[in-house]
């Protein structure tokens, strides 16, 4: 039983690390501010949640894993709000969105 | 168009009036127990007192009108639908993460970003917040602005934009508060903002008001 839980823990933590890495690559690769907000706001959220899921498997069902679940809920609620706040201020202050027609203007 | 019936018209009496407070107290008590980790009588009494204080403060906050005159009170969420909705949302988070990860790692990066604006007829501010958050969490879309009934959304590629304006998600959020609603009813006045100037002006004009 311990081994199976550890196996799932390792799989989910590795998956989470992969998504965090892809999120960082996305922040560098995407052409403008808004698309970068997509990368950081979504891929990183998934990465953190997989990470926490892996840690919950590692910990088993007790008080600590419940607290980890609270962290996951908190991340899921705040991460989109942060992405939204950044994108909104960017639009108000005049950061132009990149479009396919204009190319990397 | 007839006004859709809300959940609160169906329920009545004591339970309707104090449902929000009971629900809130229950959640806060659970939070207290998880965070404290002590289950003896003394700590539970302290917890109950704190919960009562917070509920009392929140009860008054919920009746202060916001800038557009709406109150947070007077709306009843349908709890069993909320739980189903959360499951659906988790699936959407996984889908959106993998989708954007796929776009990131794709060699030619097939994105075609655009800004979409639409009017939604959700019944209260809290539903709009839920919808805004859900839009950001679903594949390829990012809420940029919510003002009055208008949502401004940045979409990564065409497919995601079509999915957004089909109104499916708006109807899902609407069903948390209303008994019946259709996608067509929820999502109207769709416009793709071609120029950047258009999108920016709209926000600034409304900010000056």
PDB file of C-alpha atoms in Angstrom, chain B residues 21 40 83 119 142:
ATOM      1  CA  UNK B  21     -25.527  31.966   7.181  1.00  0.00           C
ATOM      2  CA  UNK B  40     -11.042  19.005  22.457  1.00  0.00           C
ATOM      3  CA  UNK B  83     -20.592  20.574  -6.323  1.00  0.00           C
ATOM      4  CA  UNK B 119     -23.012  40.668 -22.861  1.00  0.00           C
ATOM      5  CA  UNK B 142      -8.577  34.921 -20.304  1.00  0.00           C
TER       6      UNK B 142
END
